[in-house]
Short mmCIF file of C-alpha atoms in Angstrom, two decimals:
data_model
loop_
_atom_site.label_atom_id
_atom_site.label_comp_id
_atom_site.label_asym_id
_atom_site.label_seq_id
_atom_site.Cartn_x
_atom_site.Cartn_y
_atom_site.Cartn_z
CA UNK A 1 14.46 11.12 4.25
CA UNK A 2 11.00 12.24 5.96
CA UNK A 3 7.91 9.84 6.23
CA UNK A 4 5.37 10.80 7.90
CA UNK A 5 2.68 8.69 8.20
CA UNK A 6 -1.11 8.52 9.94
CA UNK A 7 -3.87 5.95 10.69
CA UNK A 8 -6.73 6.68 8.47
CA UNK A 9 -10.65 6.73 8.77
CA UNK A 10 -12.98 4.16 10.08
CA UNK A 11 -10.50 1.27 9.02
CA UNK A 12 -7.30 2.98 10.42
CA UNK A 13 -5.49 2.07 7.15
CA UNK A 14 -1.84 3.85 7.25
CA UNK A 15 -1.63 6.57 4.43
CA UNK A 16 2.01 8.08 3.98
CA UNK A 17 3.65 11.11 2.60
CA UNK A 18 7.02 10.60 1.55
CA UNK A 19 10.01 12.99 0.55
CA UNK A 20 13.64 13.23 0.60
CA UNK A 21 13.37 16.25 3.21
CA UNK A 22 11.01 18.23 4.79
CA UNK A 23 10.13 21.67 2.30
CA UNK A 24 10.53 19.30 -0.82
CA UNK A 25 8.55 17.47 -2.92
CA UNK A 26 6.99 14.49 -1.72
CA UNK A 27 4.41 11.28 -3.07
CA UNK A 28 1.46 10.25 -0.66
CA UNK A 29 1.02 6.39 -0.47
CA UNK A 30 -2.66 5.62 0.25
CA UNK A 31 -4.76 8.45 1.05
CA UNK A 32 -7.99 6.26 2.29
CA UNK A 33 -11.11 7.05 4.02
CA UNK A 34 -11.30 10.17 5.57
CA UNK A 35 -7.33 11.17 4.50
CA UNK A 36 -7.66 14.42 3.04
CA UNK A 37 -7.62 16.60 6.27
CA UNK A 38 -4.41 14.17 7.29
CA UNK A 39 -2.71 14.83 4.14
CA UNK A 40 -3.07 18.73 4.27
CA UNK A 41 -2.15 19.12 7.76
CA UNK A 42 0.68 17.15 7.06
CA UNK A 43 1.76 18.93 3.44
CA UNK A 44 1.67 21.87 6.24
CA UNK A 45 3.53 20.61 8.94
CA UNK A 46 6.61 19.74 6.57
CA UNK A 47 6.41 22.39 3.83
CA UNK A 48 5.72 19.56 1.33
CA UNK A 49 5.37 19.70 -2.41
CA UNK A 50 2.78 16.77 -3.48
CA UNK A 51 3.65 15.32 -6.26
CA UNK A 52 1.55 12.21 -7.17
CA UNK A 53 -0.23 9.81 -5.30
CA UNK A 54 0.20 5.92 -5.25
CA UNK A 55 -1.76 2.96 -4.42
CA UNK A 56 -0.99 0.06 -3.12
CA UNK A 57 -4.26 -1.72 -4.38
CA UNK A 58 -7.81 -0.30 -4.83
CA UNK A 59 -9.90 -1.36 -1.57
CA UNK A 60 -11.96 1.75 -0.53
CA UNK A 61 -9.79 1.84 2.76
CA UNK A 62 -6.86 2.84 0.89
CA UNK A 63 -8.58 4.72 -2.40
CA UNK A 64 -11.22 6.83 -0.42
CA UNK A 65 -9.79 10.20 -0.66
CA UNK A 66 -7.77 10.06 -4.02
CA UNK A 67 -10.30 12.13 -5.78
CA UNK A 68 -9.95 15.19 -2.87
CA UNK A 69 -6.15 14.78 -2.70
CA UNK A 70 -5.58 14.49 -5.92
CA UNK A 71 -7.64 17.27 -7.07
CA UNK A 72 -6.71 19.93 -4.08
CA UNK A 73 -2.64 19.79 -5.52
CA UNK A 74 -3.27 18.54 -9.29
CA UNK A 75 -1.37 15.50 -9.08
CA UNK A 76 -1.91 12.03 -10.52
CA UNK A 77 -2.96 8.70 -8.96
CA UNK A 78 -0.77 5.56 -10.36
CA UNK A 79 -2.43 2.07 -9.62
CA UNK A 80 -2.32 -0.75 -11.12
CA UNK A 81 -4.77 -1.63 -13.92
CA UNK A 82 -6.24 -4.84 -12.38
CA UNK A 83 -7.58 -2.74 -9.37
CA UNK A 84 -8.84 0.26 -11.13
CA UNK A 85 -12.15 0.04 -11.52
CA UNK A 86 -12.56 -0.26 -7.85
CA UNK A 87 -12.03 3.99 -7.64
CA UNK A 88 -15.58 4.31 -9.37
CA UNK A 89 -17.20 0.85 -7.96
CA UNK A 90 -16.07 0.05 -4.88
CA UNK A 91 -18.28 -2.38 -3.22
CA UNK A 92 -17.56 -4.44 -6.45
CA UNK A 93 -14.40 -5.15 -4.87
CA UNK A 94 -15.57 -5.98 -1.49
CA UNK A 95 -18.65 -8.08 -2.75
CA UNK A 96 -20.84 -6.66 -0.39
CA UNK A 97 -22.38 -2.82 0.62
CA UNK A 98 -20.44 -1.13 3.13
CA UNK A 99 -23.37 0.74 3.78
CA UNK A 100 -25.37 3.90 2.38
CA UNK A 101 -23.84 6.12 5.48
CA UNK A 102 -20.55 6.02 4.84
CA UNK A 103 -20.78 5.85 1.69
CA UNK A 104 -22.29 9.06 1.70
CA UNK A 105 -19.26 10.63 3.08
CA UNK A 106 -16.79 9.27 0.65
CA UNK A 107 -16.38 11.18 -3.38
CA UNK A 108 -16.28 7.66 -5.63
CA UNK A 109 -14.74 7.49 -8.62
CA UNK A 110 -11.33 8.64 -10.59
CA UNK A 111 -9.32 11.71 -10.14
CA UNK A 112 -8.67 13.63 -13.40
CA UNK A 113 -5.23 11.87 -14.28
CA UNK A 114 -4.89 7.93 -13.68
CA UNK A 115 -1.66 6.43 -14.59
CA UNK A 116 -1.04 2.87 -14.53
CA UNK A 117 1.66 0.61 -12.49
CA UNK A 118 3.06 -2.62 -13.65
CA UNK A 119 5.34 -5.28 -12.15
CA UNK A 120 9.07 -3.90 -11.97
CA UNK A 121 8.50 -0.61 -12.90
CA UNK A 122 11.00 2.11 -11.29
CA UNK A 123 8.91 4.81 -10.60
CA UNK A 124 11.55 8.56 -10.44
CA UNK A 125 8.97 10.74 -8.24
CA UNK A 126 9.95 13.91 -6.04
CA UNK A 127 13.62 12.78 -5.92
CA UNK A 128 12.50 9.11 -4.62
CA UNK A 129 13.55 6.04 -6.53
CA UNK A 130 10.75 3.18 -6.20
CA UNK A 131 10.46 0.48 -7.09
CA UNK A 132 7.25 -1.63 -7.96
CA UNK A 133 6.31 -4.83 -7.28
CA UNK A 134 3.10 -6.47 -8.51
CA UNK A 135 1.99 -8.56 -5.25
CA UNK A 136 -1.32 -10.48 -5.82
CA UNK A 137 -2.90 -12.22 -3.46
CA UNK A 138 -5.19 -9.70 -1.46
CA UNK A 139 -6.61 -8.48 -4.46
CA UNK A 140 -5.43 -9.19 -8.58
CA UNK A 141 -3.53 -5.55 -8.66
CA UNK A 142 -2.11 -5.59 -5.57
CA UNK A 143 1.58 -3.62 -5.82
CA UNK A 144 3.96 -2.81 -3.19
CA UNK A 145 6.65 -0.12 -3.22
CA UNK A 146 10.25 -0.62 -2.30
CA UNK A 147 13.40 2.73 -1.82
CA UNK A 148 16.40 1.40 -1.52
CA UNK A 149 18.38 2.18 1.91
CA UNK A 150 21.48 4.74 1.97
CA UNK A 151 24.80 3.19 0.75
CA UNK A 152 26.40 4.38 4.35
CA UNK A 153 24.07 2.09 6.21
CA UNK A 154 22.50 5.29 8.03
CA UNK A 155 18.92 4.33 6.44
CA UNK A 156 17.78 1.22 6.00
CA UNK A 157 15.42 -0.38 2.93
CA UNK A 158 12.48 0.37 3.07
CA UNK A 159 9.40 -1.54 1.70
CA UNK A 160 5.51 -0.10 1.60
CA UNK A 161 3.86 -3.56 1.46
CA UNK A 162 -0.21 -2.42 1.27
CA UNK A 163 -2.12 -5.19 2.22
CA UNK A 164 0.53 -8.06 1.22
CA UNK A 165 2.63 -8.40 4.94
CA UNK A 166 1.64 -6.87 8.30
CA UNK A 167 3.40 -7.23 11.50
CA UNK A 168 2.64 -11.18 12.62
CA UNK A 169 0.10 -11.17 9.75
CA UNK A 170 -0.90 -10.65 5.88
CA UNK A 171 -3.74 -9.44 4.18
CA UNK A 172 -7.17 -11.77 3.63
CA UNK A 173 -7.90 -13.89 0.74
CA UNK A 174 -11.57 -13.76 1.08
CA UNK A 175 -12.66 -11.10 -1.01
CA UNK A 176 -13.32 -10.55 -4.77
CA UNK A 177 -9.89 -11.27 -5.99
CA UNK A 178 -8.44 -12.25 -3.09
CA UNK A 179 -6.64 -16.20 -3.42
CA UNK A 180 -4.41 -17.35 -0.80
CA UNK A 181 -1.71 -19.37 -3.49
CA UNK A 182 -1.27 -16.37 -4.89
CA UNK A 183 -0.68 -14.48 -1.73
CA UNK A 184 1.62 -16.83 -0.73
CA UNK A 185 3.48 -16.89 -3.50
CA UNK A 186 3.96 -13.03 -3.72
CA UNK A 187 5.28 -13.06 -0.53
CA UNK A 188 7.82 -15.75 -1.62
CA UNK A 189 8.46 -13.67 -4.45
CA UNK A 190 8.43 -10.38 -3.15
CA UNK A 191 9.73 -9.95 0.91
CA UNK A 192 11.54 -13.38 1.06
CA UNK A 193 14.38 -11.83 -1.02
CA UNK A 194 14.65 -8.98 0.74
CA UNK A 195 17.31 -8.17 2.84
CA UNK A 196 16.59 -8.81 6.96
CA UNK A 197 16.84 -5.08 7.67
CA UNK A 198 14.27 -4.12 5.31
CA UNK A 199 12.08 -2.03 7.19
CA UNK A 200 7.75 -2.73 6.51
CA UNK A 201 5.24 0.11 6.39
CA UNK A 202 2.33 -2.23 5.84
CA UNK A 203 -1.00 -0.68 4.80
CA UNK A 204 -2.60 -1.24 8.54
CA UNK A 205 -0.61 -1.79 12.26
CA UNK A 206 2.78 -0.78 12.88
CA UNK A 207 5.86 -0.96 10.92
CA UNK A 208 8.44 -4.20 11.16
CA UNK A 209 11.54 -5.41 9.17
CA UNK A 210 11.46 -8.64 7.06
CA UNK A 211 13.94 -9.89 9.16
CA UNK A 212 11.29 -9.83 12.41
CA UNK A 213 8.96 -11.45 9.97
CA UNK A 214 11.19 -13.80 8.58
CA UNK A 215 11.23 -15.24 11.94
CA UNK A 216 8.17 -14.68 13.40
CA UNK A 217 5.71 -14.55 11.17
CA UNK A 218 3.72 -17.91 10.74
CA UNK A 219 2.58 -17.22 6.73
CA UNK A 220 5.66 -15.79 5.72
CA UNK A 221 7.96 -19.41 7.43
CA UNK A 222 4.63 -20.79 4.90
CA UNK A 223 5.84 -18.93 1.97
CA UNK A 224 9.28 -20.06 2.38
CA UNK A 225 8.23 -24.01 3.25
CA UNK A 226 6.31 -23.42 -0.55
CA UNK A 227 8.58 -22.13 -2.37
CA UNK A 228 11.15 -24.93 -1.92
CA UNK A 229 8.70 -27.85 -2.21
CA UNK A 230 6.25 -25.93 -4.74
CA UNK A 231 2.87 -25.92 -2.83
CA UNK A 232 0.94 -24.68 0.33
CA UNK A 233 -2.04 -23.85 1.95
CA UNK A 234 -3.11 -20.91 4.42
CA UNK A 235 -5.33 -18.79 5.93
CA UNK A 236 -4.43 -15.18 5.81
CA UNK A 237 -6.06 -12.77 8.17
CA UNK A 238 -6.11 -9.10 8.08
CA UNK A 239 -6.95 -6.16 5.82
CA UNK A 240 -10.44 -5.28 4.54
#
């Protein structure tokens, strides 16, 4: 399997391209601000056949350069429905401007084909099997994307979590849709199940596994303690 992934734009949000071999077809996971010139050098690099891109929720960070992608390989984006007006109205989902300069640089709104994602979907895309999770918490339409690992062990699970789990951290509450119970509870729902080796490509920082998580990080022990005795509190930190 090739990933190959990047630190994007002003908010160094990870965008990925994945495929099951370099010179095949592949899907790009979050093309955000300032991803296009990423993407093609990277469609380059590998010989890569885009084939549809997919979001892990609709922030600008991660949405900024869906309409340029998109449109330079005629592909779809997939999100879910409960994020997609942020493509044409972004600062609606940030409740606040982030300001008329960059926003001058970015191309707002929706690429030509939109398709929608929805909680346990199984996605069949460029020879990749993924799976869909519907994750709220950092915003209402938060998703993540899991591909299961090789039956010989040689590569592991592999789970693109957006803005739900970071290394040591999870995404922030305190935006328009953002609410920590339900943050909380999607990571109870979502990574505690997962097996330990479960590698993380979060949406921002560098990759973990659950297991590392599992032991180390402070809101996922939460999401555990609240899930067995049905409540908690937090105070998640990262993400836009």
């Amino acid at each position: 399997m090739l990933i190959a992934g990047f630190p994007a734009g002003a908010w160094g949000t990870n965008c990925y391209l994945v495929a099951p071999a370099a010179g095949e077809e592949c899907v790009i996971i979050d093309p955000g601000h300032q991803a296009a010139e990423g993407v093609a050098e990277t469609v380059a690099k590998h010989r890569l056949k885009p084939v549809a891109v997919i979001l892990t929720h609709g922030h600008i960070d991660h949405v900024a350069s869906v309409v340029p992608v998109c449109g330079a390989h005629g592909v779809p984006a997939w999100i879910h429905p409960a994020d997609r007006y942020m493509m044409s109205d972004p600062e609606k989902g940030l409740g606040r401007s982030i300001g008329a300069p960059l926003m001058g640089e970015l191309t707002v709104g929706e690429p030509d084909d939109v398709r929608v994602l929805s909680d346990g979907a199984a996605l069949s895309l460029a020879g990749l099997d993924l799976s869909v999770a519907h994750a709220p918490g950092h915003t209402k339409g938060s998703v993540t994307f899991g591909l299961p690992g090789a039956s010989d062990g040689d590569i592991p699970p592999l789970l693109f979590s957006g803005d739900l789990l970071f290394a040591g951290s999870v995404g922030r509450t305190d935006l328009p849709g953002g609410d920590t119970a339900e943050l909380l509870d999607s990571l109870g729902r979502v990574c505690l199940p997962l097996d330990d080796s479960t590698v993380v490509l979060s949406g921002h920082g560098p990759q973990t596994t659950i297991g590392q998580e599992r032991a180390t990080n402070p809101h996922l022990r939460q999401a555990a303690t609240a899930r067995a005795d049905g409540a908690g509190t937090g105070a998640p930190r990262r993400g836009m």
